[in-house]
Amino acid sequence: MLAPKTDDLFMPLLACPAAIGLARTLAGQRLSKWDYSHLLDDAMLIVTELLANAAEATPLRDIRFQLSRDAEGIVIAVWDSSRRLPIPKPIVELTLETLDVTEESYDSNGGWGLPLVQALSTACGYTRDPRGGKWVWARMHP
């Protein structure tokens, strides 16, 4: 992704639920330090979704989290070693009638994280890493 600068947040992590909480905490502190507190709620949701996807794709393997800023705003990026590319679900209107809330399918109604990231960011996507894996990223303007 971007070459880390001095005040960027760059963290190697183990792909597990605890990593998400740690990254959220440190990202929140960094955004406050940068006077971007007004982006905090949306940024935390993006951080959570990107890290959760990486943890699901590569459980208990190395992942990387980067929070950077430049003249255009901030970039939230997560690297994982999976070759599987992120494919957002098509956006559809959900109603109580279209959700399958049966006990067998209750946990299968997820997968809306990437459409949320698309809605909350000014740009998002992925970049294949020449050393392997990919970076999934989202940009937010202040």
JSON list of C-alpha atoms in Angstrom, two decimals:
[
{"chain": "A", "resi": 1, "resn": "MET", "atom": "CA", "xyz": [0.00, 0.00, 0.00]},
{"chain": "A", "resi": 2, "resn": "LEU", "atom": "CA", "xyz": [1.43, 3.39, 0.91]},
{"chain": "A", "resi": 3, "resn": "ALA", "atom": "CA", "xyz": [4.95, 3.56, 2.27]},
{"chain": "A", "resi": 4, "resn": "PRO", "atom": "CA", "xyz": [4.44, 4.27, 6.00]},
{"chain": "A", "resi": 5, "resn": "LYS", "atom": "CA", "xyz": [5.34, 7.78, 7.16]},
{"chain": "A", "resi": 6, "resn": "THR", "atom": "CA", "xyz": [6.45, 8.75, 10.65]},
{"chain": "A", "resi": 7, "resn": "ASP", "atom": "CA", "xyz": [3.00, 9.39, 12.12]},
{"chain": "A", "resi": 8, "resn": "ASP", "atom": "CA", "xyz": [1.17, 6.61, 10.25]},
{"chain": "A", "resi": 9, "resn": "LEU", "atom": "CA", "xyz": [-0.14, 3.68, 12.21]},
{"chain": "A", "resi": 10, "resn": "PHE", "atom": "CA", "xyz": [1.28, 0.42, 10.86]},
{"chain": "A", "resi": 11, "resn": "MET", "atom": "CA", "xyz": [0.71, -2.82, 12.74]},
{"chain": "A", "resi": 12, "resn": "PRO", "atom": "CA", "xyz": [1.45, -6.46, 12.00]},
{"chain": "A", "resi": 13, "resn": "LEU", "atom": "CA", "xyz": [-1.27, -8.53, 13.67]},
{"chain": "A", "resi": 14, "resn": "LEU", "atom": "CA", "xyz": [-2.47, -12.10, 14.09]},
{"chain": "A", "resi": 15, "resn": "ALA", "atom": "CA", "xyz": [-5.80, -12.60, 12.30]},
{"chain": "A", "resi": 16, "resn": "CYS", "atom": "CA", "xyz": [-8.10, -13.09, 15.28]},
{"chain": "A", "resi": 17, "resn": "PRO", "atom": "CA", "xyz": [-10.94, -11.17, 16.97]},
{"chain": "A", "resi": 18, "resn": "ALA", "atom": "CA", "xyz": [-8.61, -9.54, 19.54]},
{"chain": "A", "resi": 19, "resn": "ALA", "atom": "CA", "xyz": [-6.65, -7.90, 16.71]},
{"chain": "A", "resi": 20, "resn": "ILE", "atom": "CA", "xyz": [-9.75, -6.02, 15.62]},
{"chain": "A", "resi": 21, "resn": "GLY", "atom": "CA", "xyz": [-10.28, -4.46, 19.04]},
{"chain": "A", "resi": 22, "resn": "LEU", "atom": "CA", "xyz": [-6.62, -3.49, 19.36]},
{"chain": "A", "resi": 23, "resn": "ALA", "atom": "CA", "xyz": [-6.56, -1.90, 15.91]},
{"chain": "A", "resi": 24, "resn": "ARG", "atom": "CA", "xyz": [-9.81, -0.01, 16.61]},
{"chain": "A", "resi": 25, "resn": "THR", "atom": "CA", "xyz": [-8.44, 1.37, 19.87]},
{"chain": "A", "resi": 26, "resn": "LEU", "atom": "CA", "xyz": [-5.16, 2.56, 18.36]},
{"chain": "A", "resi": 27, "resn": "ALA", "atom": "CA", "xyz": [-6.83, 3.89, 15.20]},
{"chain": "A", "resi": 28, "resn": "GLY", "atom": "CA", "xyz": [-9.27, 5.89, 17.30]},
{"chain": "A", "resi": 29, "resn": "GLN", "atom": "CA", "xyz": [-6.42, 7.46, 19.24]},
{"chain": "A", "resi": 30, "resn": "ARG", "atom": "CA", "xyz": [-4.54, 8.30, 16.04]},
{"chain": "A", "resi": 31, "resn": "LEU", "atom": "CA", "xyz": [-7.60, 9.85, 14.39]},
{"chain": "A", "resi": 32, "resn": "SER", "atom": "CA", "xyz": [-8.15, 12.00, 17.47]},
{"chain": "A", "resi": 33, "resn": "LYS", "atom": "CA", "xyz": [-4.49, 13.06, 17.42]},
{"chain": "A", "resi": 34, "resn": "TRP", "atom": "CA", "xyz": [-4.91, 14.09, 13.78]},
{"chain": "A", "resi": 35, "resn": "ASP", "atom": "CA", "xyz": [-8.08, 16.08, 14.61]},
{"chain": "A", "resi": 36, "resn": "TYR", "atom": "CA", "xyz": [-10.25, 13.70, 12.58]},
{"chain": "A", "resi": 37, "resn": "SER", "atom": "CA", "xyz": [-12.61, 12.81, 15.42]},
{"chain": "A", "resi": 38, "resn": "HIS", "atom": "CA", "xyz": [-15.54, 13.70, 13.15]},
{"chain": "A", "resi": 39, "resn": "LEU", "atom": "CA", "xyz": [-14.63, 10.64, 11.02]},
{"chain": "A", "resi": 40, "resn": "LEU", "atom": "CA", "xyz": [-14.34, 8.32, 14.01]},
{"chain": "A", "resi": 41, "resn": "ASP", "atom": "CA", "xyz": [-17.62, 6.38, 13.83]},
{"chain": "A", "resi": 42, "resn": "ASP", "atom": "CA", "xyz": [-17.43, 5.69, 10.11]},
{"chain": "A", "resi": 43, "resn": "ALA", "atom": "CA", "xyz": [-13.70, 4.94, 10.24]},
{"chain": "A", "resi": 44, "resn": "MET", "atom": "CA", "xyz": [-14.17, 2.46, 13.10]},
{"chain": "A", "resi": 45, "resn": "LEU", "atom": "CA", "xyz": [-16.80, 0.60, 11.09]},
{"chain": "A", "resi": 46, "resn": "ILE", "atom": "CA", "xyz": [-14.46, 0.45, 8.08]},
{"chain": "A", "resi": 47, "resn": "VAL", "atom": "CA", "xyz": [-11.54, -0.74, 10.25]},
{"chain": "A", "resi": 48, "resn": "THR", "atom": "CA", "xyz": [-13.75, -3.44, 11.76]},
{"chain": "A", "resi": 49, "resn": "GLU", "atom": "CA", "xyz": [-15.07, -4.67, 8.42]},
{"chain": "A", "resi": 50, "resn": "LEU", "atom": "CA", "xyz": [-11.71, -4.80, 6.65]},
{"chain": "A", "resi": 51, "resn": "LEU", "atom": "CA", "xyz": [-9.99, -6.56, 9.56]},
{"chain": "A", "resi": 52, "resn": "ALA", "atom": "CA", "xyz": [-12.87, -9.00, 10.05]},
{"chain": "A", "resi": 53, "resn": "ASN", "atom": "CA", "xyz": [-12.70, -9.94, 6.37]},
{"chain": "A", "resi": 54, "resn": "ALA", "atom": "CA", "xyz": [-8.93, -10.48, 6.59]},
{"chain": "A", "resi": 55, "resn": "ALA", "atom": "CA", "xyz": [-9.32, -12.57, 9.75]},
{"chain": "A", "resi": 56, "resn": "GLU", "atom": "CA", "xyz": [-12.01, -14.68, 8.09]},
{"chain": "A", "resi": 57, "resn": "ALA", "atom": "CA", "xyz": [-9.90, -15.18, 4.94]},
{"chain": "A", "resi": 58, "resn": "THR", "atom": "CA", "xyz": [-6.69, -16.07, 6.82]},
{"chain": "A", "resi": 59, "resn": "PRO", "atom": "CA", "xyz": [-7.55, -17.21, 10.38]},
{"chain": "A", "resi": 60, "resn": "LEU", "atom": "CA", "xyz": [-4.61, -17.16, 12.81]},
{"chain": "A", "resi": 61, "resn": "ARG", "atom": "CA", "xyz": [-2.20, -16.00, 10.12]},
{"chain": "A", "resi": 62, "resn": "ASP", "atom": "CA", "xyz": [-0.30, -12.75, 9.78]},
{"chain": "A", "resi": 63, "resn": "ILE", "atom": "CA", "xyz": [-2.21, -9.69, 8.61]},
{"chain": "A", "resi": 64, "resn": "ARG", "atom": "CA", "xyz": [-1.21, -6.02, 8.51]},
{"chain": "A", "resi": 65, "resn": "PHE", "atom": "CA", "xyz": [-3.16, -2.90, 9.35]},
{"chain": "A", "resi": 66, "resn": "GLN", "atom": "CA", "xyz": [-2.23, 0.59, 8.17]},
{"chain": "A", "resi": 67, "resn": "LEU", "atom": "CA", "xyz": [-3.85, 3.94, 8.86]},
{"chain": "A", "resi": 68, "resn": "SER", "atom": "CA", "xyz": [-2.29, 6.77, 6.86]},
{"chain": "A", "resi": 69, "resn": "ARG", "atom": "CA", "xyz": [-3.05, 10.37, 6.12]},
{"chain": "A", "resi": 70, "resn": "ASP", "atom": "CA", "xyz": [-2.17, 12.64, 3.27]},
{"chain": "A", "resi": 71, "resn": "ALA", "atom": "CA", "xyz": [-3.43, 15.90, 1.77]},
{"chain": "A", "resi": 72, "resn": "GLU", "atom": "CA", "xyz": [-6.65, 14.18, 0.63]},
{"chain": "A", "resi": 73, "resn": "GLY", "atom": "CA", "xyz": [-7.62, 12.62, 3.97]},
{"chain": "A", "resi": 74, "resn": "ILE", "atom": "CA", "xyz": [-7.02, 9.19, 5.43]},
{"chain": "A", "resi": 75, "resn": "VAL", "atom": "CA", "xyz": [-6.49, 5.70, 4.03]},
{"chain": "A", "resi": 76, "resn": "ILE", "atom": "CA", "xyz": [-7.42, 2.60, 5.99]},
{"chain": "A", "resi": 77, "resn": "ALA", "atom": "CA", "xyz": [-5.72, -0.49, 4.58]},
{"chain": "A", "resi": 78, "resn": "VAL", "atom": "CA", "xyz": [-5.49, -4.15, 5.57]},
{"chain": "A", "resi": 79, "resn": "TRP", "atom": "CA", "xyz": [-3.19, -6.77, 4.04]},
{"chain": "A", "resi": 80, "resn": "ASP", "atom": "CA", "xyz": [-3.77, -10.50, 4.11]},
{"chain": "A", "resi": 81, "resn": "SER", "atom": "CA", "xyz": [-2.11, -13.40, 2.31]},
{"chain": "A", "resi": 82, "resn": "SER", "atom": "CA", "xyz": [-5.28, -14.81, 0.75]},
{"chain": "A", "resi": 83, "resn": "ARG", "atom": "CA", "xyz": [-5.52, -14.88, -3.04]},
{"chain": "A", "resi": 84, "resn": "ARG", "atom": "CA", "xyz": [-9.30, -14.55, -2.80]},
{"chain": "A", "resi": 85, "resn": "LEU", "atom": "CA", "xyz": [-10.33, -11.09, -3.94]},
{"chain": "A", "resi": 86, "resn": "PRO", "atom": "CA", "xyz": [-13.01, -9.08, -2.15]},
{"chain": "A", "resi": 87, "resn": "ILE", "atom": "CA", "xyz": [-16.32, -9.15, -4.01]},
{"chain": "A", "resi": 88, "resn": "PRO", "atom": "CA", "xyz": [-19.07, -7.04, -2.47]},
{"chain": "A", "resi": 89, "resn": "LYS", "atom": "CA", "xyz": [-22.60, -8.37, -2.51]},
{"chain": "A", "resi": 90, "resn": "PRO", "atom": "CA", "xyz": [-24.91, -6.53, -4.86]},
{"chain": "A", "resi": 91, "resn": "ILE", "atom": "CA", "xyz": [-26.83, -3.85, -3.01]},
{"chain": "A", "resi": 92, "resn": "VAL", "atom": "CA", "xyz": [-30.45, -4.82, -2.57]},
{"chain": "A", "resi": 93, "resn": "GLU", "atom": "CA", "xyz": [-33.19, -3.49, -0.38]},
{"chain": "A", "resi": 94, "resn": "LEU", "atom": "CA", "xyz": [-33.53, -5.70, 2.66]},
{"chain": "A", "resi": 95, "resn": "THR", "atom": "CA", "xyz": [-36.86, -6.21, 4.29]},
{"chain": "A", "resi": 96, "resn": "LEU", "atom": "CA", "xyz": [-38.01, -8.50, 7.06]},
{"chain": "A", "resi": 97, "resn": "GLU", "atom": "CA", "xyz": [-39.63, -10.64, 4.39]},
{"chain": "A", "resi": 98, "resn": "THR", "atom": "CA", "xyz": [-36.39, -11.12, 2.40]},
{"chain": "A", "resi": 99, "resn": "LEU", "atom": "CA", "xyz": [-34.21, -12.02, 5.41]},
{"chain": "A", "resi": 100, "resn": "ASP", "atom": "CA", "xyz": [-34.03, -15.70, 6.24]},
{"chain": "A", "resi": 101, "resn": "VAL", "atom": "CA", "xyz": [-34.23, -15.72, 10.03]},
{"chain": "A", "resi": 102, "resn": "THR", "atom": "CA", "xyz": [-34.70, -19.45, 10.42]},
{"chain": "A", "resi": 103, "resn": "GLU", "atom": "CA", "xyz": [-32.37, -21.05, 12.93]},
{"chain": "A", "resi": 104, "resn": "GLU", "atom": "CA", "xyz": [-30.47, -22.90, 10.18]},
{"chain": "A", "resi": 105, "resn": "SER", "atom": "CA", "xyz": [-29.80, -19.73, 8.15]},
{"chain": "A", "resi": 106, "resn": "TYR", "atom": "CA", "xyz": [-29.62, -17.07, 10.85]},
{"chain": "A", "resi": 107, "resn": "ASP", "atom": "CA", "xyz": [-25.83, -16.65, 10.56]},
{"chain": "A", "resi": 108, "resn": "SER", "atom": "CA", "xyz": [-25.95, -16.66, 6.74]},
{"chain": "A", "resi": 109, "resn": "ASN", "atom": "CA", "xyz": [-27.48, -13.20, 6.44]},
{"chain": "A", "resi": 110, "resn": "GLY", "atom": "CA", "xyz": [-24.13, -11.44, 6.73]},
{"chain": "A", "resi": 111, "resn": "GLY", "atom": "CA", "xyz": [-21.74, -10.34, 4.05]},
{"chain": "A", "resi": 112, "resn": "TRP", "atom": "CA", "xyz": [-22.83, -6.71, 3.91]},
{"chain": "A", "resi": 113, "resn": "GLY", "atom": "CA", "xyz": [-19.52, -5.30, 5.18]},
{"chain": "A", "resi": 114, "resn": "LEU", "atom": "CA", "xyz": [-18.02, -4.33, 1.82]},
{"chain": "A", "resi": 115, "resn": "PRO", "atom": "CA", "xyz": [-21.17, -2.48, 0.68]},
{"chain": "A", "resi": 116, "resn": "LEU", "atom": "CA", "xyz": [-20.98, -0.59, 3.99]},
{"chain": "A", "resi": 117, "resn": "VAL", "atom": "CA", "xyz": [-17.33, 0.26, 3.33]},
{"chain": "A", "resi": 118, "resn": "GLN", "atom": "CA", "xyz": [-18.29, 1.47, -0.16]},
{"chain": "A", "resi": 119, "resn": "ALA", "atom": "CA", "xyz": [-21.04, 3.66, 1.28]},
{"chain": "A", "resi": 120, "resn": "LEU", "atom": "CA", "xyz": [-18.86, 5.20, 4.01]},
{"chain": "A", "resi": 121, "resn": "SER", "atom": "CA", "xyz": [-15.71, 5.86, 2.00]},
{"chain": "A", "resi": 122, "resn": "THR", "atom": "CA", "xyz": [-14.97, 8.20, -0.87]},
{"chain": "A", "resi": 123, "resn": "ALA", "atom": "CA", "xyz": [-13.07, 5.42, -2.66]},
{"chain": "A", "resi": 124, "resn": "CYS", "atom": "CA", "xyz": [-12.21, 1.83, -1.88]},
{"chain": "A", "resi": 125, "resn": "GLY", "atom": "CA", "xyz": [-10.73, -1.19, -3.56]},
{"chain": "A", "resi": 126, "resn": "TYR", "atom": "CA", "xyz": [-7.90, -3.67, -3.45]},
{"chain": "A", "resi": 127, "resn": "THR", "atom": "CA", "xyz": [-4.33, -3.78, -4.67]},
{"chain": "A", "resi": 128, "resn": "ARG", "atom": "CA", "xyz": [-2.44, -7.01, -5.22]},
{"chain": "A", "resi": 129, "resn": "ASP", "atom": "CA", "xyz": [0.86, -7.03, -3.35]},
{"chain": "A", "resi": 130, "resn": "PRO", "atom": "CA", "xyz": [3.75, -8.10, -5.64]},
{"chain": "A", "resi": 131, "resn": "ARG", "atom": "CA", "xyz": [5.18, -10.07, -2.69]},
{"chain": "A", "resi": 132, "resn": "GLY", "atom": "CA", "xyz": [1.90, -11.98, -2.30]},
{"chain": "A", "resi": 133, "resn": "GLY", "atom": "CA", "xyz": [-1.54, -11.37, -0.91]},
{"chain": "A", "resi": 134, "resn": "LYS", "atom": "CA", "xyz": [-3.46, -8.15, -1.29]},
{"chain": "A", "resi": 135, "resn": "TRP", "atom": "CA", "xyz": [-4.21, -4.83, 0.36]},
{"chain": "A", "resi": 136, "resn": "VAL", "atom": "CA", "xyz": [-7.88, -3.93, 0.76]},
{"chain": "A", "resi": 137, "resn": "TRP", "atom": "CA", "xyz": [-8.24, -0.20, 1.35]},
{"chain": "A", "resi": 138, "resn": "ALA", "atom": "CA", "xyz": [-10.71, 2.63, 1.86]},
{"chain": "A", "resi": 139, "resn": "ARG", "atom": "CA", "xyz": [-10.13, 6.36, 1.57]},
{"chain": "A", "resi": 140, "resn": "MET", "atom": "CA", "xyz": [-12.04, 8.96, 3.58]},
{"chain": "A", "resi": 141, "resn": "HIS", "atom": "CA", "xyz": [-11.99, 12.70, 2.99]},
{"chain": "A", "resi": 142, "resn": "PRO", "atom": "CA", "xyz": [-12.22, 14.98, 6.04]}
]
